[in-house]
mmCIF file of C-alpha atoms in Angstrom:
data_model
loop_
_atom_site.group_PDB
_atom_site.id
_atom_site.type_symbol
_atom_site.label_atom_id
_atom_site.label_comp_id
_atom_site.label_asym_id
_atom_site.label_seq_id
_atom_site.Cartn_x
_atom_site.Cartn_y
_atom_site.Cartn_z
ATOM 1 C CA MET Q 44 0.000 0.000 0.000
ATOM 2 C CA LYS Q 45 1.422 3.382 -0.986
ATOM 3 C CA LYS Q 46 2.245 5.866 1.766
ATOM 4 C CA GLN Q 47 -0.255 8.380 0.402
ATOM 5 C CA ILE Q 48 -3.071 5.811 0.470
ATOM 6 C CA LYS Q 49 -2.184 4.943 4.073
ATOM 7 C CA ALA Q 50 -2.096 8.645 4.951
ATOM 8 C CA ASP Q 51 -5.463 9.314 3.298
ATOM 9 C CA PHE Q 52 -7.024 6.304 5.050
ATOM 10 C CA SER Q 53 -5.684 7.564 8.407
ATOM 11 C CA LEU Q 54 -7.244 10.962 7.748
ATOM 12 C CA PHE Q 55 -10.486 9.226 6.793
ATOM 13 C CA MET Q 56 -10.521 7.588 10.247
ATOM 14 C CA VAL Q 57 -9.829 10.985 11.841
ATOM 15 C CA THR Q 58 -12.840 12.373 9.974
ATOM 16 C CA LEU Q 59 -14.963 9.481 11.259
ATOM 17 C CA ALA Q 60 -13.945 10.321 14.849
ATOM 18 C CA TRP Q 61 -14.674 14.016 14.331
ATOM 19 C CA GLY Q 62 -18.137 13.147 13.066
ATOM 20 C CA SER Q 63 -18.997 12.148 16.640
ATOM 21 C CA THR Q 64 -17.847 15.427 18.162
ATOM 22 C CA PHE Q 65 -20.967 17.457 17.352
ATOM 23 C CA ILE Q 66 -23.233 15.589 19.775
ATOM 24 C CA LEU Q 67 -20.562 15.378 22.490
ATOM 25 C CA THR Q 68 -19.508 19.020 22.226
ATOM 26 C CA LYS Q 69 -23.116 20.228 22.170
ATOM 27 C CA TYR Q 70 -23.836 18.320 25.370
ATOM 28 C CA ALA Q 71 -20.756 19.743 27.106
ATOM 29 C CA ILE Q 72 -21.123 23.427 26.119
ATOM 30 C CA ASP Q 73 -24.779 23.345 27.192
ATOM 31 C CA ARG Q 74 -23.463 22.694 30.712
ATOM 32 C CA MET Q 75 -20.309 24.843 30.919
ATOM 33 C CA PRO Q 76 -18.774 27.937 29.233
ATOM 34 C CA MET Q 77 -17.404 27.104 25.777
ATOM 35 C CA TYR Q 78 -13.866 28.527 26.061
ATOM 36 C CA ASN Q 79 -13.626 26.985 29.516
ATOM 37 C CA PHE Q 80 -14.571 23.658 27.880
ATOM 38 C CA LEU Q 81 -12.016 24.094 25.062
ATOM 39 C CA ALA Q 82 -9.267 25.024 27.539
ATOM 40 C CA ILE Q 83 -9.828 21.816 29.532
ATOM 41 C CA ARG Q 84 -10.175 19.687 26.391
ATOM 42 C CA PHE Q 85 -6.849 20.825 24.940
ATOM 43 C CA ALA Q 86 -5.072 20.839 28.324
ATOM 44 C CA MET Q 87 -6.020 17.188 28.814
ATOM 45 C CA ALA Q 88 -4.932 16.384 25.240
ATOM 46 C CA PHE Q 89 -1.569 18.011 25.994
ATOM 47 C CA ILE Q 90 -1.122 16.112 29.288
ATOM 48 C CA VAL Q 91 -2.062 12.716 27.846
ATOM 49 C CA SER Q 92 0.078 13.195 24.724
ATOM 50 C CA THR Q 93 3.074 14.405 26.724
ATOM 51 C CA ALA Q 94 2.805 11.418 29.071
ATOM 52 C CA ILE Q 95 2.795 9.003 26.118
ATOM 53 C CA PHE Q 96 5.492 10.761 24.082
ATOM 54 C CA HIS Q 97 7.594 12.196 26.934
ATOM 55 C CA LYS Q 98 10.867 10.990 25.381
ATOM 56 C CA ARG Q 99 10.129 12.868 22.174
ATOM 57 C CA MET Q 100 9.039 15.968 24.115
ATOM 58 C CA MET Q 101 12.443 16.021 25.836
ATOM 59 C CA LYS Q 102 13.949 16.780 22.414
ATOM 60 C CA ILE Q 103 11.760 19.822 21.712
ATOM 61 C CA ASN Q 104 13.680 22.706 20.161
ATOM 62 C CA ARG Q 105 13.212 26.316 19.118
ATOM 63 C CA GLU Q 106 12.132 25.402 15.574
ATOM 64 C CA VAL Q 107 9.328 23.124 16.801
ATOM 65 C CA LEU Q 108 8.200 25.780 19.288
ATOM 66 C CA LYS Q 109 8.105 28.438 16.565
ATOM 67 C CA TYR Q 110 6.056 26.318 14.159
ATOM 68 C CA GLY Q 111 3.868 24.981 17.001
ATOM 69 C CA VAL Q 112 2.953 28.493 18.123
ATOM 70 C CA ILE Q 113 2.141 29.607 14.551
ATOM 71 C CA ILE Q 114 -0.061 26.571 13.823
ATOM 72 C CA GLY Q 115 -1.511 26.558 17.360
ATOM 73 C CA ILE Q 116 -2.749 30.141 16.968
ATOM 74 C CA MET Q 117 -4.516 29.181 13.733
ATOM 75 C CA MET Q 118 -6.021 26.158 15.487
ATOM 76 C CA PHE Q 119 -7.266 28.464 18.259
ATOM 77 C CA PHE Q 120 -8.943 30.772 15.722
ATOM 78 C CA LEU Q 121 -10.497 27.745 14.013
ATOM 79 C CA TYR Q 122 -12.105 26.444 17.213
ATOM 80 C CA ALA Q 123 -12.795 29.788 18.886
ATOM 81 C CA PHE Q 124 -14.587 31.436 15.976
ATOM 82 C CA GLN Q 125 -16.477 28.314 14.912
ATOM 83 C CA THR Q 126 -17.755 27.717 18.448
ATOM 84 C CA ALA Q 127 -18.639 31.385 18.962
ATOM 85 C CA GLY Q 128 -20.399 31.461 15.593
ATOM 86 C CA LEU Q 129 -22.717 28.650 16.651
ATOM 87 C CA LEU Q 130 -24.122 30.914 19.362
ATOM 88 C CA TYR Q 131 -25.580 33.255 16.734
ATOM 89 C CA THR Q 132 -26.248 31.199 13.615
ATOM 90 C CA THR Q 133 -27.910 27.893 12.796
ATOM 91 C CA ALA Q 134 -26.021 24.618 12.699
ATOM 92 C CA SER Q 135 -26.877 24.137 9.001
ATOM 93 C CA LYS Q 136 -25.500 27.539 8.018
ATOM 94 C CA SER Q 137 -22.423 26.936 10.170
ATOM 95 C CA ALA Q 138 -21.793 23.575 8.475
ATOM 96 C CA PHE Q 139 -22.175 25.088 5.011
ATOM 97 C CA ILE Q 140 -19.872 28.060 5.700
ATOM 98 C CA THR Q 141 -17.275 25.811 7.375
ATOM 99 C CA GLY Q 142 -17.461 23.586 4.302
ATOM 100 C CA MET Q 143 -15.936 26.477 2.338
ATOM 101 C CA THR Q 144 -12.606 25.223 3.696
ATOM 102 C CA VAL Q 145 -12.580 22.605 0.916
ATOM 103 C CA ILE Q 146 -12.602 25.413 -1.662
ATOM 104 C CA LEU Q 147 -10.208 27.703 0.220
ATOM 105 C CA VAL Q 148 -7.431 25.119 0.715
ATOM 106 C CA PRO Q 149 -6.527 24.596 -2.964
ATOM 107 C CA VAL Q 150 -6.762 28.354 -3.561
ATOM 108 C CA PHE Q 151 -4.492 29.187 -0.610
ATOM 109 C CA SER Q 152 -2.183 26.255 -1.406
ATOM 110 C CA SER Q 153 -1.460 27.645 -4.853
ATOM 111 C CA ILE Q 154 -0.660 31.028 -3.267
ATOM 112 C CA ILE Q 155 1.173 30.083 -0.047
ATOM 113 C CA ILE Q 156 3.070 26.930 -0.980
ATOM 114 C CA LYS Q 157 2.790 27.271 -4.771
ATOM 115 C CA ARG Q 158 1.239 23.835 -5.210
ATOM 116 C CA ARG Q 159 -1.504 23.527 -7.811
ATOM 117 C CA PRO Q 160 -4.023 20.704 -7.261
ATOM 118 C CA GLU Q 161 -4.426 18.074 -9.964
ATOM 119 C CA LYS Q 162 -7.439 18.575 -12.248
ATOM 120 C CA LYS Q 163 -9.148 15.470 -10.853
ATOM 121 C CA VAL Q 164 -8.804 16.796 -7.297
ATOM 122 C CA ALA Q 165 -10.071 20.239 -8.347
ATOM 123 C CA TYR Q 166 -13.205 18.715 -9.903
ATOM 124 C CA CYS Q 167 -13.814 16.542 -6.830
ATOM 125 C CA THR Q 168 -13.339 19.571 -4.572
ATOM 126 C CA VAL Q 169 -16.139 21.430 -6.356
ATOM 127 C CA LEU Q 170 -18.326 18.295 -6.232
ATOM 128 C CA ALA Q 171 -17.714 17.930 -2.490
ATOM 129 C CA PHE Q 172 -18.555 21.599 -1.900
ATOM 130 C CA ILE Q 173 -21.893 21.142 -3.704
ATOM 131 C CA GLY Q 174 -22.475 18.063 -1.536
ATOM 132 C CA VAL Q 175 -21.795 20.050 1.645
ATOM 133 C CA GLY Q 176 -24.351 22.626 0.520
ATOM 134 C CA LEU Q 177 -27.017 20.007 -0.164
ATOM 135 C CA LEU Q 178 -26.301 18.207 3.111
ATOM 136 C CA SER Q 179 -26.185 21.336 5.273
ATOM 137 C CA LEU Q 180 -28.805 23.671 3.822
ATOM 138 C CA ASN Q 181 -32.459 22.852 4.303
ATOM 139 C CA GLY Q 182 -33.870 25.805 2.404
ATOM 140 C CA SER Q 183 -32.293 29.157 1.583
ATOM 141 C CA ILE Q 184 -29.747 31.249 3.457
ATOM 142 C CA ASP Q 185 -31.620 34.370 4.581
ATOM 143 C CA GLY Q 186 -29.569 37.311 5.762
ATOM 144 C CA VAL Q 187 -26.089 37.467 7.202
ATOM 145 C CA ASN Q 188 -25.494 37.782 10.946
ATOM 146 C CA ILE Q 189 -22.472 38.021 13.235
ATOM 147 C CA GLY Q 190 -22.464 34.237 13.649
ATOM 148 C CA ASP Q 191 -22.052 33.770 9.897
ATOM 149 C CA VAL Q 192 -19.114 36.192 9.859
ATOM 150 C CA LEU Q 193 -17.429 34.441 12.807
ATOM 151 C CA THR Q 194 -17.896 31.051 11.139
ATOM 152 C CA LEU Q 195 -16.459 32.376 7.873
ATOM 153 C CA ILE Q 196 -13.362 33.539 9.785
ATOM 154 C CA SER Q 197 -13.054 30.008 11.221
ATOM 155 C CA ALA Q 198 -13.223 28.543 7.691
ATOM 156 C CA PHE Q 199 -10.335 30.772 6.602
ATOM 157 C CA ALA Q 200 -8.410 29.782 9.745
ATOM 158 C CA GLY Q 201 -9.143 26.112 9.080
ATOM 159 C CA ALA Q 202 -7.830 26.318 5.524
ATOM 160 C CA ILE Q 203 -4.639 28.089 6.599
ATOM 161 C CA PHE Q 204 -4.244 25.600 9.458
ATOM 162 C CA ILE Q 205 -4.312 22.610 7.080
ATOM 163 C CA ILE Q 206 -1.801 24.273 4.745
ATOM 164 C CA LEU Q 207 0.570 25.246 7.572
ATOM 165 C CA VAL Q 208 0.530 21.695 8.957
ATOM 166 C CA GLY Q 209 1.392 20.385 5.487
ATOM 167 C CA LYS Q 210 4.194 22.927 5.144
ATOM 168 C CA TYR Q 211 5.865 22.544 8.553
ATOM 169 C CA THR Q 212 5.235 18.923 9.585
ATOM 170 C CA VAL Q 213 7.844 17.710 7.070
ATOM 171 C CA LYS Q 214 10.500 19.897 8.727
ATOM 172 C CA VAL Q 215 10.226 18.761 12.368
ATOM 173 C CA ASP Q 216 8.966 15.928 14.593
ATOM 174 C CA SER Q 217 5.252 15.732 13.713
ATOM 175 C CA VAL Q 218 4.191 14.404 17.121
ATOM 176 C CA VAL Q 219 6.009 17.091 19.104
ATOM 177 C CA LEU Q 220 4.614 19.717 16.727
ATOM 178 C CA ALA Q 221 1.038 18.535 17.354
ATOM 179 C CA ILE Q 222 1.494 18.422 21.135
ATOM 180 C CA THR Q 223 2.882 21.965 21.116
ATOM 181 C CA GLN Q 224 -0.266 23.091 19.290
ATOM 182 C CA PHE Q 225 -2.435 21.631 22.078
ATOM 183 C CA ALA Q 226 -0.547 23.696 24.654
ATOM 184 C CA VAL Q 227 -0.991 26.889 22.614
ATOM 185 C CA VAL Q 228 -4.748 26.361 22.172
ATOM 186 C CA SER Q 229 -5.231 25.493 25.856
ATOM 187 C CA VAL Q 230 -3.343 28.594 27.037
ATOM 188 C CA THR Q 231 -5.144 30.976 24.651
ATOM 189 C CA CYS Q 232 -8.578 29.499 25.514
ATOM 190 C CA THR Q 233 -7.775 29.780 29.229
ATOM 191 C CA ILE Q 234 -6.897 33.467 28.825
ATOM 192 C CA VAL Q 235 -10.110 34.167 26.868
ATOM 193 C CA SER Q 236 -12.160 32.201 29.401
ATOM 194 C CA LEU Q 237 -10.690 34.120 32.351
ATOM 195 C CA ILE Q 238 -11.471 37.434 30.639
ATOM 196 C CA PHE Q 239 -14.981 36.748 29.323
ATOM 197 C CA GLU Q 240 -16.309 33.785 31.345
ATOM 198 C CA THR Q 241 -16.479 32.376 34.855
ATOM 199 C CA PRO Q 242 -14.487 29.145 34.553
ATOM 200 C CA VAL Q 243 -15.879 26.024 36.230
ATOM 201 C CA LEU Q 244 -14.968 22.353 36.423
ATOM 202 C CA PRO Q 245 -17.098 19.896 34.409
ATOM 203 C CA PRO Q 246 -20.310 19.541 36.445
ATOM 204 C CA ASN Q 247 -20.928 15.785 36.169
ATOM 205 C CA THR Q 248 -19.389 12.464 35.153
ATOM 206 C CA MET Q 249 -21.067 12.536 31.718
ATOM 207 C CA VAL Q 250 -19.376 15.835 30.839
ATOM 208 C CA TRP Q 251 -16.059 14.464 32.150
ATOM 209 C CA ALA Q 252 -16.519 11.367 29.961
ATOM 210 C CA ASP Q 253 -17.275 13.586 26.941
ATOM 211 C CA ILE Q 254 -14.159 15.677 27.530
ATOM 212 C CA LEU Q 255 -11.976 12.594 28.030
ATOM 213 C CA PHE Q 256 -13.119 11.078 24.726
ATOM 214 C CA LEU Q 257 -12.813 14.386 22.883
ATOM 215 C CA SER Q 258 -9.380 15.039 24.393
ATOM 216 C CA ILE Q 259 -7.812 11.604 23.881
ATOM 217 C CA VAL Q 260 -9.436 10.366 20.654
ATOM 218 C CA CYS Q 261 -10.682 13.443 18.801
ATOM 219 C CA THR Q 262 -7.900 15.853 19.761
ATOM 220 C CA ALA Q 263 -4.673 14.116 20.831
ATOM 221 C CA GLY Q 264 -5.090 11.072 18.594
ATOM 222 C CA ALA Q 265 -6.681 12.854 15.646
ATOM 223 C CA PHE Q 266 -4.302 15.796 15.344
ATOM 224 C CA ILE Q 267 -1.192 13.684 15.905
ATOM 225 C CA VAL Q 268 -2.389 11.381 13.101
ATOM 226 C CA GLN Q 269 -3.074 14.435 10.902
ATOM 227 C CA ASN Q 270 0.423 15.827 11.509
ATOM 228 C CA LEU Q 271 1.983 12.449 10.686
ATOM 229 C CA ALA Q 272 -0.230 11.768 7.655
ATOM 230 C CA GLN Q 273 0.329 15.171 6.056
ATOM 231 C CA LYS Q 274 3.956 14.247 5.458
ATOM 232 C CA PHE Q 275 2.691 11.974 2.684
ATOM 233 C CA THR Q 276 -0.377 13.685 1.211
ATOM 234 C CA SER Q 277 -1.362 17.134 -0.028
ATOM 235 C CA PRO Q 278 -3.362 19.823 1.831
ATOM 236 C CA THR Q 279 -6.067 19.617 -0.862
ATOM 237 C CA HIS Q 280 -6.457 15.861 -0.301
ATOM 238 C CA VAL Q 281 -6.818 16.576 3.431
ATOM 239 C CA ALA Q 282 -9.522 19.208 2.894
ATOM 240 C CA LEU Q 283 -11.398 16.877 0.547
ATOM 241 C CA ILE Q 284 -11.317 13.986 3.028
ATOM 242 C CA PHE Q 285 -12.438 16.280 5.856
ATOM 243 C CA THR Q 286 -15.657 17.081 3.951
ATOM 244 C CA GLY Q 287 -16.808 13.665 5.175
ATOM 245 C CA GLU Q 288 -17.216 15.083 8.685
ATOM 246 C CA PRO Q 289 -20.836 16.282 8.202
ATOM 247 C CA VAL Q 290 -21.705 12.915 6.623
ATOM 248 C CA PHE Q 291 -20.483 11.035 9.685
ATOM 249 C CA ALA Q 292 -22.086 13.645 11.942
ATOM 250 C CA ALA Q 293 -25.404 12.964 10.201
ATOM 251 C CA ILE Q 294 -24.952 9.203 10.685
ATOM 252 C CA PHE Q 295 -24.187 9.613 14.401
ATOM 253 C CA GLY Q 296 -27.134 12.001 14.710
ATOM 254 C CA TYR Q 297 -29.448 9.383 13.195
ATOM 255 C CA VAL Q 298 -28.111 6.542 15.357
ATOM 256 C CA PHE Q 299 -27.986 8.353 18.707
ATOM 257 C CA ILE Q 300 -30.608 11.112 18.626
ATOM 258 C CA GLY Q 301 -32.930 10.014 15.809
ATOM 259 C CA GLU Q 302 -32.181 12.804 13.307
ATOM 260 C CA VAL Q 303 -33.233 11.842 9.767
ATOM 261 C CA LEU Q 304 -31.659 13.195 6.567
ATOM 262 C CA SER Q 305 -33.922 14.599 3.849
ATOM 263 C CA ALA Q 306 -33.657 13.327 0.272
ATOM 264 C CA GLN Q 307 -31.609 16.452 -0.523
ATOM 265 C CA GLY Q 308 -29.283 15.667 2.379
ATOM 266 C CA MET Q 309 -28.898 12.081 1.169
ATOM 267 C CA ILE Q 310 -27.841 13.279 -2.291
ATOM 268 C CA GLY Q 311 -25.336 15.682 -0.705
ATOM 269 C CA ALA Q 312 -23.862 12.909 1.439
ATOM 270 C CA VAL Q 313 -23.491 10.618 -1.589
ATOM 271 C CA LEU Q 314 -21.733 13.387 -3.558
ATOM 272 C CA ILE Q 315 -19.281 13.969 -0.685
ATOM 273 C CA VAL Q 316 -18.438 10.282 -0.269
ATOM 274 C CA PHE Q 317 -18.120 9.844 -4.059
ATOM 275 C CA SER Q 318 -15.773 12.834 -4.350
ATOM 276 C CA MET Q 319 -13.640 11.545 -1.461
ATOM 277 C CA PHE Q 320 -13.130 8.162 -3.133
#
C-alpha cells in the first residue's frame, strides 16, 4: 500500500472520529462555558500526549516551538470562531460556511506553498462543496449575521491551518509539533475564558466522559495522526477527506438522537463520499 493511500485512510478515520464530536460538544457546552470547555479539552490532550510521548518531548527545540505556536494560533482561531459562531447562527448555516474550507485550501495552497491541485482533485473539490451545501442547507440562506461572519473567519483559519501543517510537519517531529499546538490552544482558551467567562470544572461524570473522549481520541489522537499523515499527502487531499465530517455527523445524529436526513441531504452525502473516493 502506498504511503499516500495509508495517509489518506488515516485521515479518513480521523474524519470518522470528528463526526462524533458534534453531539458530544453540544452536550458539554450546554453545561459549561465554551472557552472553559475548550481550555480543559486541549489541556487534557496536551497532558495525555506528553505522558505518552515524553521521550520525544524532551527533544523539543526552538524550531518546533516556533512552528507549534504559529499553527496553534490558527487552530485556536479555528475552534474559537467556529464555536462562537454557533451561538448566533444555525447549525446548518455553520456547516455550510465551514465547508468552504474545501474550496479555500486549494486556492491558498497555490498562493502560499505554490502547489496547484491536480485537475481530478479540483473537480472533486467542487463536487464535495456542492455536496456540503445540499447536506447542510435545508432551504435558503436568509440574511447574514455576526455568527455567519465568525464562522467564515473560522473557515479561513481552518484552511490556513491545514496548509501550515502540510508545510511545517515535514521539517520537524510531527508528534512534538502537534502536542505543542495543544498547549498553545489550551493557554489561549484559558486566557479568553478568564477574561470573558467564569471558569468552572465539568459539572458531572457525563461531561467528564465527553471531555476525556474528545481530548484523547478526537484531539490528541486525531491531530497527531493528521500531523503524521500530512507528510505523505497534499493539503487539498486533506480538505477533501475532511468534507466527510458532516456525513459522519449525520450518521451519528441518526443513530444516537434520531435525526433523519432529507432526500436532498442524502444526495449531498453521496456526492461527498463519491468525491472523497
